[in-house]
């Protein structure tokens, strides 16, 4: 079933967290082991990030058990016939600088363990959300500086994160993956700004302002990954494009939107914002066929949906546990719900890069 929670502002609900360094962030750390019957080997997947990898569900004390990194661990368990420990070191509400400094660097020991085989991270979503909120609050003449600052900060810390992981992760790590950004609130941004464009004097359509900025961030993430030995799980394409050919161009929409290794920023941005713009749809209704859709976004219009139970993560600390895999085999490399929930789709997107052996 979909996880549904009332809309709330993270910065407000966390005011009760007096021990937190900042009222707008919340550490949500989880270790969950896929305990496969009859296995003797155990390997680790380490995931760093913000509320997306955390499995944030509107609560300050719990998170989704099967957020994307743990979904990937289940795929690995079947592929390697091994127990897989999914270690999530995350901070909901954190901007990229915070994830880099206080998770990836400060908690590097988790990826240095000799059992580690996969390291994955995501960041920059909160940089974008804060910049969007700042832009929407503007009156008078619009100023793009808040968007430019978010893009620049994202590039700085994504690059630093990859360099740091490359230099500090256990030498036996076989796979490193970054997950890029979906566009939460795409449909809600189909509205005009309160400020006016400095050149035309007219208000600005929010989608037209934010989509190019997001596209530049996503191109940067995937292109830097290509240069630094990381794979890039393209969540924008997985979430925002349908799994059928909606415009009759002979391509599945979600595949056509994907970053193409080595393409220029201008080519990618044009493809996303112009050539294939008509195929982009809000992920609250992700079409898996021309007539069937699933909701990938929780009622807060930001965080991915998930299936299954929750684990303690937040004000009462993190949790450690284990359990049997939900699925023991995967037809075509996909579990039965791979395209029905946001976290399942994201976990599958990471899993397509998994290697056949540990």
Coordinates of N, CA, C and O in Angstrom, one line a residue, residues 193-344:
X193 N 4.8 33.4 -11.7 CA 5.6 34.0 -10.6 C 4.9 35.3 -10.1 O 4.1 35.9 -10.7
X194 N 5.4 35.7 -8.9 CA 4.9 37.0 -8.3 C 5.9 38.1 -8.8 O 5.4 39.3 -8.9
X195 N 7.1 37.7 -9.2 CA 8.0 38.7 -9.7 C 7.9 38.8 -11.2 O 7.3 38.0 -11.8
X196 N 8.6 39.8 -11.8 CA 8.5 40.0 -13.2 C 9.9 39.9 -13.9 O 10.9 40.3 -13.3
X197 N 10.0 39.3 -15.1 CA 11.2 39.1 -15.8 C 11.8 40.5 -16.1 O 11.1 41.4 -16.5
X198 N 13.2 40.6 -15.8 CA 13.8 41.9 -16.0 C 13.8 42.4 -17.5 O 13.9 43.6 -17.8
X199 N 13.7 41.5 -18.4 CA 13.7 41.8 -19.9 C 12.3 42.1 -20.4 O 12.1 43.1 -21.2
X200 N 11.3 41.3 -20.1 CA 10.0 41.4 -20.7 C 9.0 42.2 -19.8 O 8.0 42.7 -20.3
X201 N 9.3 42.2 -18.5 CA 8.4 42.9 -17.6 C 7.2 42.1 -17.3 O 6.2 42.5 -16.6
X202 N 7.1 40.8 -17.8 CA 6.0 39.9 -17.5 C 6.4 38.9 -16.4 O 7.5 38.6 -16.2
X203 N 5.3 38.3 -15.8 CA 5.6 37.3 -14.9 C 6.1 36.0 -15.6 O 6.0 35.9 -16.8
X204 N 6.7 35.1 -14.8 CA 7.4 34.0 -15.4 C 6.6 32.7 -15.0 O 6.2 32.5 -13.8
X205 N 6.5 31.8 -15.9 CA 5.9 30.5 -15.6 C 6.9 29.7 -14.8 O 8.1 29.5 -15.2
X206 N 6.6 29.2 -13.6 CA 7.5 28.6 -12.7 C 8.2 27.3 -13.3 O 9.4 27.1 -13.2
X207 N 7.4 26.5 -14.0 CA 8.0 25.3 -14.7 C 9.1 25.8 -15.6 O 10.2 25.1 -15.7
X208 N 8.9 26.9 -16.4 CA 9.8 27.3 -17.4 C 11.1 27.8 -16.8 O 12.2 27.8 -17.4
X209 N 11.0 28.3 -15.5 CA 12.2 28.7 -14.8 C 13.0 27.6 -14.1 O 14.2 27.5 -14.2
X210 N 12.2 26.7 -13.5 CA 12.9 25.7 -12.7 C 13.3 24.5 -13.5 O 14.3 23.8 -13.1
X211 N 12.6 24.1 -14.5 CA 13.0 22.9 -15.3 C 14.4 23.0 -15.9 O 15.2 22.1 -15.8
X212 N 14.8 24.1 -16.5 CA 16.1 24.3 -17.1 C 17.2 24.2 -16.0 O 18.3 23.6 -16.2
X213 N 16.9 24.8 -14.8 CA 17.9 24.7 -13.7 C 18.1 23.3 -13.3 O 19.2 22.8 -13.0
X214 N 17.0 22.6 -13.1 CA 17.1 21.1 -12.7 C 17.8 20.3 -13.8 O 18.6 19.4 -13.4
X215 N 17.5 20.6 -15.0 CA 18.2 19.9 -16.1 C 19.7 20.1 -16.1 O 20.5 19.2 -16.3
X216 N 20.1 21.3 -15.8 CA 21.6 21.6 -15.7 C 22.2 20.9 -14.5 O 23.3 20.3 -14.7
X217 N 21.5 20.8 -13.4 CA 22.0 20.0 -12.3 C 22.1 18.6 -12.6 O 23.1 17.9 -12.3
X218 N 21.1 18.0 -13.2 CA 21.1 16.6 -13.5 C 22.1 16.2 -14.6 O 22.8 15.1 -14.5
X219 N 22.3 17.1 -15.6 CA 23.4 16.8 -16.5 C 24.7 16.8 -15.8 O 25.6 15.9 -16.1
X220 N 24.9 17.8 -15.0 CA 26.2 17.9 -14.2 C 26.5 16.6 -13.4 O 27.6 16.0 -13.5
X221 N 25.4 16.1 -12.7 CA 25.6 15.0 -11.9 C 26.0 13.8 -12.7 O 27.0 13.0 -12.4
X222 N 25.3 13.5 -13.8 CA 25.6 12.3 -14.6 C 27.0 12.5 -15.4 O 27.7 11.5 -15.6
X223 N 27.3 13.7 -15.8 CA 28.5 13.9 -16.6 C 29.7 13.9 -15.7 O 30.8 13.3 -16.0
X224 N 29.7 14.4 -14.5 CA 30.8 14.3 -13.5 C 30.9 12.8 -13.1 O 32.1 12.3 -13.0
X225 N 29.8 12.1 -12.9 CA 29.9 10.7 -12.6 C 30.7 10.0 -13.7 O 31.5 9.1 -13.4
X226 N 30.3 10.2 -15.0 CA 31.0 9.6 -16.1 C 32.5 9.8 -16.0 O 33.3 8.9 -16.3
X227 N 32.9 11.0 -15.7 CA 34.3 11.4 -15.6 C 35.1 10.8 -14.4 O 36.3 10.6 -14.5
X228 N 34.4 10.4 -13.4 CA 35.0 10.0 -12.1 C 34.7 8.6 -11.7 O 34.9 8.2 -10.6
X229 N 34.2 7.8 -12.7 CA 34.1 6.4 -12.4 C 32.8 6.0 -11.7 O 32.8 4.9 -11.1
X230 N 31.8 6.8 -11.7 CA 30.5 6.5 -11.0 C 29.5 6.2 -12.1 O 29.6 6.7 -13.2
X231 N 28.5 5.4 -11.7 CA 27.3 5.3 -12.6 C 26.3 6.3 -12.1 O 26.4 6.8 -11.0
X232 N 25.4 6.6 -13.0 CA 24.4 7.6 -12.7 C 23.0 7.0 -12.9 O 22.6 6.7 -14.0
X233 N 22.3 6.9 -11.8 CA 20.9 6.4 -11.9 C 20.0 7.6 -12.2 O 19.9 8.6 -11.3
X234 N 19.4 7.7 -13.3 CA 18.7 8.8 -13.8 C 17.2 8.8 -13.3 O 16.3 8.4 -14.0
X235 N 17.0 9.3 -12.1 CA 15.7 9.3 -11.5 C 14.8 10.3 -12.2 O 13.5 10.1 -12.2
X236 N 15.3 11.3 -12.8 CA 14.4 12.2 -13.5 C 13.7 11.5 -14.6 O 12.5 11.5 -14.8
X237 N 14.5 10.7 -15.4 CA 13.8 10.0 -16.5 C 12.9 8.9 -16.0 O 11.8 8.7 -16.5
X238 N 13.3 8.2 -14.9 CA 12.6 7.1 -14.3 C 11.2 7.6 -13.8 O 10.2 6.9 -13.8
X239 N 11.2 8.8 -13.2 CA 10.0 9.3 -12.5 C 9.1 10.1 -13.5 O 7.9 10.0 -13.5
X240 N 9.7 10.9 -14.3 CA 9.0 11.9 -15.1 C 8.6 11.5 -16.5 O 7.8 12.2 -17.1
X241 N 9.1 10.4 -16.9 CA 8.7 9.9 -18.3 C 7.9 8.6 -18.2 O 8.2 7.7 -17.3
X242 N 6.9 8.5 -19.0 CA 6.0 7.3 -19.0 C 6.8 6.1 -19.5 O 7.8 6.2 -20.3
X243 N 6.3 4.9 -19.2 CA 7.0 3.6 -19.6 C 6.3 3.1 -20.9 O 6.1 1.9 -21.1
X244 N 5.9 4.1 -21.7 CA 5.4 3.7 -23.1 C 5.7 4.9 -24.0 O 6.1 6.0 -23.5
X245 N 5.5 4.7 -25.2 CA 5.7 5.8 -26.2 C 4.5 6.7 -26.3 O 3.6 6.5 -27.1
X246 N 4.6 7.8 -25.6 CA 3.5 8.7 -25.5 C 3.4 9.7 -26.6 O 2.3 10.2 -26.9
X247 N 4.5 9.9 -27.3 CA 4.4 10.9 -28.4 C 4.7 10.4 -29.8 O 4.8 11.1 -30.7
X248 N 4.7 9.0 -29.8 CA 4.8 8.4 -31.2 C 6.1 8.5 -31.9 O 6.1 8.4 -33.1
X249 N 7.2 8.8 -31.1 CA 8.5 8.9 -31.8 C 9.3 7.6 -31.9 O 10.4 7.6 -32.3
X250 N 8.6 6.5 -31.5 CA 9.3 5.2 -31.5 C 10.2 4.9 -30.3 O 10.8 3.9 -30.3
X251 N 10.1 5.8 -29.3 CA 10.9 5.6 -28.1 C 10.0 5.6 -26.9 O 9.1 6.3 -26.8
X252 N 10.4 4.7 -25.9 CA 9.7 4.7 -24.6 C 10.1 6.1 -23.9 O 11.3 6.4 -23.9
X253 N 9.1 6.8 -23.4 CA 9.4 8.1 -22.9 C 10.4 8.2 -21.8 O 11.3 9.0 -21.8
X254 N 10.4 7.2 -20.9 CA 11.3 7.2 -19.8 C 12.7 6.9 -20.3 O 13.7 7.4 -19.6
X255 N 12.9 6.2 -21.3 CA 14.2 5.9 -21.9 C 14.7 7.1 -22.7 O 15.9 7.4 -22.7
X256 N 13.8 7.7 -23.4 CA 14.2 8.9 -24.3 C 14.7 10.0 -23.5 O 15.5 10.8 -23.9
X257 N 14.2 10.2 -22.2 CA 14.6 11.3 -21.4 C 15.9 11.1 -20.7 O 16.5 12.0 -20.1
X258 N 16.5 9.9 -20.7 CA 17.7 9.6 -20.0 C 18.9 10.3 -20.5 O 19.0 10.6 -21.7
X259 N 19.8 10.7 -19.6 CA 21.1 11.2 -19.9 C 21.8 10.3 -20.8 O 21.9 9.1 -20.6
X260 N 22.5 10.8 -21.9 CA 23.3 10.0 -22.8 C 24.7 10.3 -22.5 O 25.1 11.5 -22.5
X261 N 25.5 9.3 -22.2 CA 26.9 9.5 -21.8 C 27.7 10.4 -22.8 O 27.7 10.0 -24.0
X262 N 28.3 11.4 -22.4 CA 29.1 12.3 -23.2 C 28.4 13.4 -23.9 O 29.0 14.2 -24.5
X263 N 27.1 13.5 -23.8 CA 26.4 14.6 -24.5 C 26.6 15.9 -23.8 O 26.9 15.9 -22.6
X264 N 26.6 16.9 -24.6 CA 26.8 18.3 -24.0 C 25.7 18.7 -23.1 O 24.5 18.2 -23.3
X265 N 26.0 19.7 -22.3 CA 24.9 20.2 -21.4 C 23.8 20.9 -22.3 O 22.6 20.7 -22.0
X266 N 24.2 21.6 -23.3 CA 23.2 22.3 -24.1 C 22.3 21.3 -24.8 O 21.1 21.5 -25.0
X267 N 22.9 20.2 -25.3 CA 22.1 19.2 -26.0 C 21.1 18.5 -25.0 O 19.9 18.4 -25.3
X268 N 21.6 18.2 -23.8 CA 20.7 17.6 -22.8 C 19.6 18.5 -22.4 O 18.4 18.2 -22.3
X269 N 19.9 19.8 -22.1 CA 19.0 20.7 -21.6 C 17.9 21.0 -22.7 O 16.7 21.1 -22.4
X270 N 18.3 21.1 -23.9 CA 17.4 21.3 -25.0 C 16.4 20.1 -25.1 O 15.2 20.3 -25.3
X271 N 17.0 18.9 -25.0 CA 16.1 17.7 -25.1 C 15.1 17.7 -24.0 O 13.9 17.3 -24.2
X272 N 15.5 18.0 -22.8 CA 14.6 18.0 -21.6 C 13.6 19.1 -21.7 O 12.4 18.9 -21.4
X273 N 14.0 20.3 -22.0 CA 13.1 21.5 -21.8 C 12.4 21.8 -23.1 O 11.4 22.6 -23.0
X274 N 12.8 21.3 -24.2 CA 12.1 21.6 -25.5 C 11.7 20.4 -26.3 O 10.5 20.2 -26.5
X275 N 12.7 19.7 -26.8 CA 12.3 18.6 -27.7 C 11.4 17.5 -27.1 O 10.5 17.1 -27.8
X276 N 11.6 17.2 -25.9 CA 10.8 16.1 -25.2 C 10.0 16.7 -24.1 O 9.4 15.9 -23.3
X277 N 9.8 18.0 -24.0 CA 9.1 18.6 -22.9 C 7.7 18.1 -22.8 O 7.2 17.8 -21.7
X278 N 7.1 17.8 -23.9 CA 5.7 17.3 -23.9 C 5.5 16.0 -23.3 O 4.4 15.6 -22.9
X279 N 6.6 15.2 -23.2 CA 6.5 13.9 -22.6 C 6.7 13.9 -21.1 O 6.4 12.8 -20.4
X280 N 7.0 15.0 -20.5 CA 7.3 15.0 -19.1 C 5.9 15.1 -18.3 O 5.1 16.0 -18.7
X281 N 5.8 14.3 -17.3 CA 4.6 14.3 -16.5 C 4.9 14.3 -15.0 O 5.9 13.8 -14.6
X282 N 4.0 14.9 -14.2 CA 4.2 14.9 -12.8 C 4.2 13.4 -12.3 O 3.4 12.6 -12.7
X283 N 5.1 13.1 -11.4 CA 5.3 11.7 -10.9 C 4.2 11.3 -10.0 O 4.2 10.1 -9.6
X284 N 3.3 12.1 -9.6 CA 2.1 11.7 -8.9 C 1.3 10.7 -9.7 O 0.4 10.0 -9.2
X285 N 1.5 10.8 -11.0 CA 0.8 9.8 -11.9 C 1.8 9.3 -13.0 O 1.8 9.8 -14.1
X286 N 2.6 8.4 -12.5 CA 3.6 7.8 -13.5 C 2.9 6.7 -14.3 O 2.5 5.7 -13.7
X287 N 2.8 6.9 -15.6 CA 2.1 5.9 -16.4 C 3.1 4.8 -16.8 O 4.1 5.0 -17.4
X288 N 2.7 3.6 -16.4 CA 3.4 2.4 -16.8 C 2.9 1.8 -18.1 O 3.5 0.9 -18.7
X289 N 1.8 2.3 -18.5 CA 1.2 1.9 -19.8 C 0.3 3.1 -20.2 O 0.2 4.1 -19.5
X290 N -0.3 3.1 -21.4 CA -1.1 4.2 -21.8 C -2.4 4.3 -21.0 O -3.0 5.4 -21.0
X291 N -2.7 3.3 -20.2 CA -3.9 3.4 -19.4 C -3.8 3.1 -17.9 O -4.8 3.1 -17.2
X292 N -2.6 2.8 -17.4 CA -2.4 2.5 -16.0 C -1.2 3.3 -15.4 O -0.2 3.5 -16.0
X293 N -1.5 3.9 -14.3 CA -0.5 4.7 -13.6 C -0.4 4.4 -12.1 O -1.3 3.8 -11.5
X294 N 0.8 4.8 -11.6 CA 1.0 4.7 -10.1 C 1.5 6.0 -9.6 O 2.2 6.7 -10.3
X295 N 1.3 6.2 -8.3 CA 1.7 7.4 -7.6 C 3.1 7.2 -7.0 O 3.3 6.4 -6.1
X296 N 4.1 8.0 -7.5 CA 5.4 7.8 -7.1 C 5.8 8.8 -5.9 O 6.9 8.8 -5.4
X297 N 4.8 9.7 -5.6 CA 5.2 10.8 -4.7 C 4.1 10.8 -3.6 O 2.9 10.8 -3.8
X298 N 4.6 10.9 -2.3 CA 3.8 11.0 -1.2 C 2.9 12.3 -1.2 O 3.2 13.2 -2.0
X299 N 2.0 12.4 -0.2 CA 1.1 13.5 -0.2 C 1.8 14.9 0.1 O 1.2 15.9 -0.1
X300 N 3.1 14.8 0.5 CA 3.8 16.1 0.7 C 4.3 16.6 -0.6 O 4.9 17.7 -0.7
X301 N 4.0 15.9 -1.7 CA 4.4 16.3 -3.1 C 5.9 16.4 -3.3 O 6.4 17.1 -4.1
X302 N 6.7 15.7 -2.5 CA 8.1 15.7 -2.6 C 8.8 14.3 -2.5 O 9.6 14.0 -3.3
X303 N 8.4 13.5 -1.5 CA 9.1 12.3 -1.2 C 8.5 11.1 -1.8 O 7.3 11.0 -2.0
X304 N 9.4 10.1 -2.2 CA 8.9 8.9 -2.9 C 8.0 8.1 -2.1 O 8.2 7.9 -0.9
X305 N 7.0 7.4 -2.7 CA 6.2 6.4 -2.1 C 7.0 5.2 -1.9 O 8.0 4.9 -2.5
X306 N 6.5 4.3 -1.0 CA 7.1 3.0 -0.7 C 6.1 2.0 -0.3 O 4.9 2.3 0.0
X307 N 6.5 0.8 -0.2 CA 5.6 -0.3 0.3 C 6.3 -1.0 1.4 O 7.5 -1.0 1.5
X308 N 5.5 -1.5 2.3 CA 6.1 -2.2 3.5 C 6.1 -1.4 4.7 O 5.6 -0.3 4.8
X309 N 6.7 -1.9 5.8 CA 6.7 -1.3 7.1 C 7.8 -0.3 7.2 O 8.5 0.0 6.3
X310 N 7.9 0.3 8.4 CA 8.9 1.3 8.7 C 9.8 0.8 9.8 O 9.6 -0.2 10.4
X311 N 10.9 1.6 10.0 CA 11.9 1.3 11.0 C 12.2 2.6 11.8 O 11.9 3.7 11.3
X312 N 12.7 2.4 13.0 CA 13.0 3.6 13.8 C 14.2 4.4 13.1 O 15.2 3.8 12.8
X313 N 14.0 5.7 13.0 CA 15.0 6.5 12.4 C 14.7 8.0 12.6 O 13.7 8.5 12.2
X314 N 15.5 8.6 13.4 CA 15.2 10.0 13.7 C 15.5 10.4 15.1 O 16.6 10.2 15.7
X315 N 14.5 11.0 15.8 CA 14.7 11.5 17.1 C 15.2 10.5 18.2 O 15.9 10.8 19.1
X316 N 14.7 9.3 18.0 CA 15.1 8.2 18.9 C 16.3 7.4 18.4 O 16.5 6.3 18.9
X317 N 17.0 7.9 17.5 CA 18.2 7.3 16.9 C 17.9 6.4 15.8 O 16.7 6.3 15.3
X318 N 18.9 5.7 15.3 CA 18.7 4.8 14.1 C 18.4 3.4 14.6 O 18.5 3.1 15.8
X319 N 18.1 2.5 13.7 CA 17.8 1.2 14.0 C 18.7 0.2 13.2 O 19.2 0.5 12.1
X320 N 18.9 -1.0 13.8 CA 19.7 -2.0 13.1 C 18.8 -3.3 13.2 O 18.3 -3.6 14.2
X321 N 18.7 -4.0 12.0 CA 17.9 -5.2 12.0 C 18.1 -6.0 10.8 O 19.0 -5.7 10.0
X322 N 17.4 -7.1 10.7 CA 17.6 -8.0 9.6 C 16.3 -8.7 9.3 O 15.4 -8.8 10.2
X323 N 16.1 -9.2 8.1 CA 14.9 -10.0 7.8 C 15.1 -10.7 6.5 O 16.0 -10.3 5.7
X324 N 14.3 -11.6 6.2 CA 14.3 -12.4 4.9 C 13.9 -11.5 3.8 O 13.2 -10.5 4.0
X325 N 14.5 -11.7 2.6 CA 14.1 -10.9 1.5 C 12.6 -11.1 1.1 O 12.0 -12.1 1.4
X326 N 12.0 -10.0 0.6 CA 10.6 -10.1 0.2 C 10.5 -11.0 -1.0 O 9.5 -11.7 -1.1
X327 N 11.4 -10.9 -1.9 CA 11.4 -11.7 -3.1 C 12.8 -12.4 -3.3 O 13.8 -11.8 -3.0
X328 N 12.8 -13.6 -3.7 CA 14.0 -14.4 -3.8 C 14.5 -14.5 -5.2 O 15.6 -14.9 -5.4
X329 N 13.7 -14.2 -6.2 CA 14.1 -14.2 -7.6 C 13.5 -13.1 -8.3 O 12.4 -12.6 -7.9
X330 N 14.0 -12.7 -9.4 CA 13.6 -11.5 -10.1 C 13.5 -11.8 -11.6 O 14.5 -11.9 -12.3
X331 N 12.3 -11.9 -12.2 CA 12.1 -12.1 -13.6 C 12.6 -10.9 -14.4 O 12.1 -9.8 -14.1
X332 N 13.5 -11.1 -15.3 CA 14.0 -9.9 -16.0 C 14.7 -8.9 -15.2 O 14.8 -7.7 -15.6
X333 N 15.2 -9.3 -14.0 CA 15.9 -8.3 -13.2 C 15.0 -7.3 -12.5 O 15.5 -6.3 -12.0
X334 N 13.7 -7.6 -12.3 CA 12.8 -6.7 -11.7 C 11.8 -7.5 -10.8 O 11.4 -8.5 -11.1
X335 N 11.6 -6.8 -9.6 CA 10.6 -7.5 -8.7 C 9.2 -7.1 -9.1 O 9.0 -6.2 -10.0
X336 N 8.2 -7.7 -8.6 CA 6.8 -7.5 -9.1 C 6.3 -6.1 -8.9 O 5.3 -5.8 -9.6
X337 N 6.9 -5.3 -8.0 CA 6.4 -3.9 -7.8 C 7.4 -2.9 -8.2 O 7.4 -1.7 -7.8
X338 N 8.3 -3.2 -9.1 CA 9.5 -2.4 -9.4 C 9.0 -1.0 -9.9 O 9.7 0.0 -9.8
X339 N 7.9 -1.0 -10.6 CA 7.4 0.3 -11.2 C 6.2 0.9 -10.5 O 5.5 1.7 -11.1
X340 N 5.8 0.4 -9.3 CA 4.6 0.8 -8.7 C 4.8 1.8 -7.5 O 3.8 2.4 -7.1
X341 N 6.0 2.0 -7.1 CA 6.3 2.9 -6.0 C 7.6 3.7 -6.3 O 8.5 3.1 -6.9
X342 N 7.7 4.9 -5.8 CA 8.9 5.7 -6.1 C 10.2 5.1 -5.6 O 11.2 5.0 -6.3
X343 N 10.2 4.5 -4.4 CA 11.4 3.9 -3.9 C 11.8 2.6 -4.6 O 13.0 2.3 -4.8
X344 N 10.8 1.9 -5.0 CA 11.0 0.7 -5.7 C 11.7 1.0 -7.1 O 12.6 0.3 -7.5

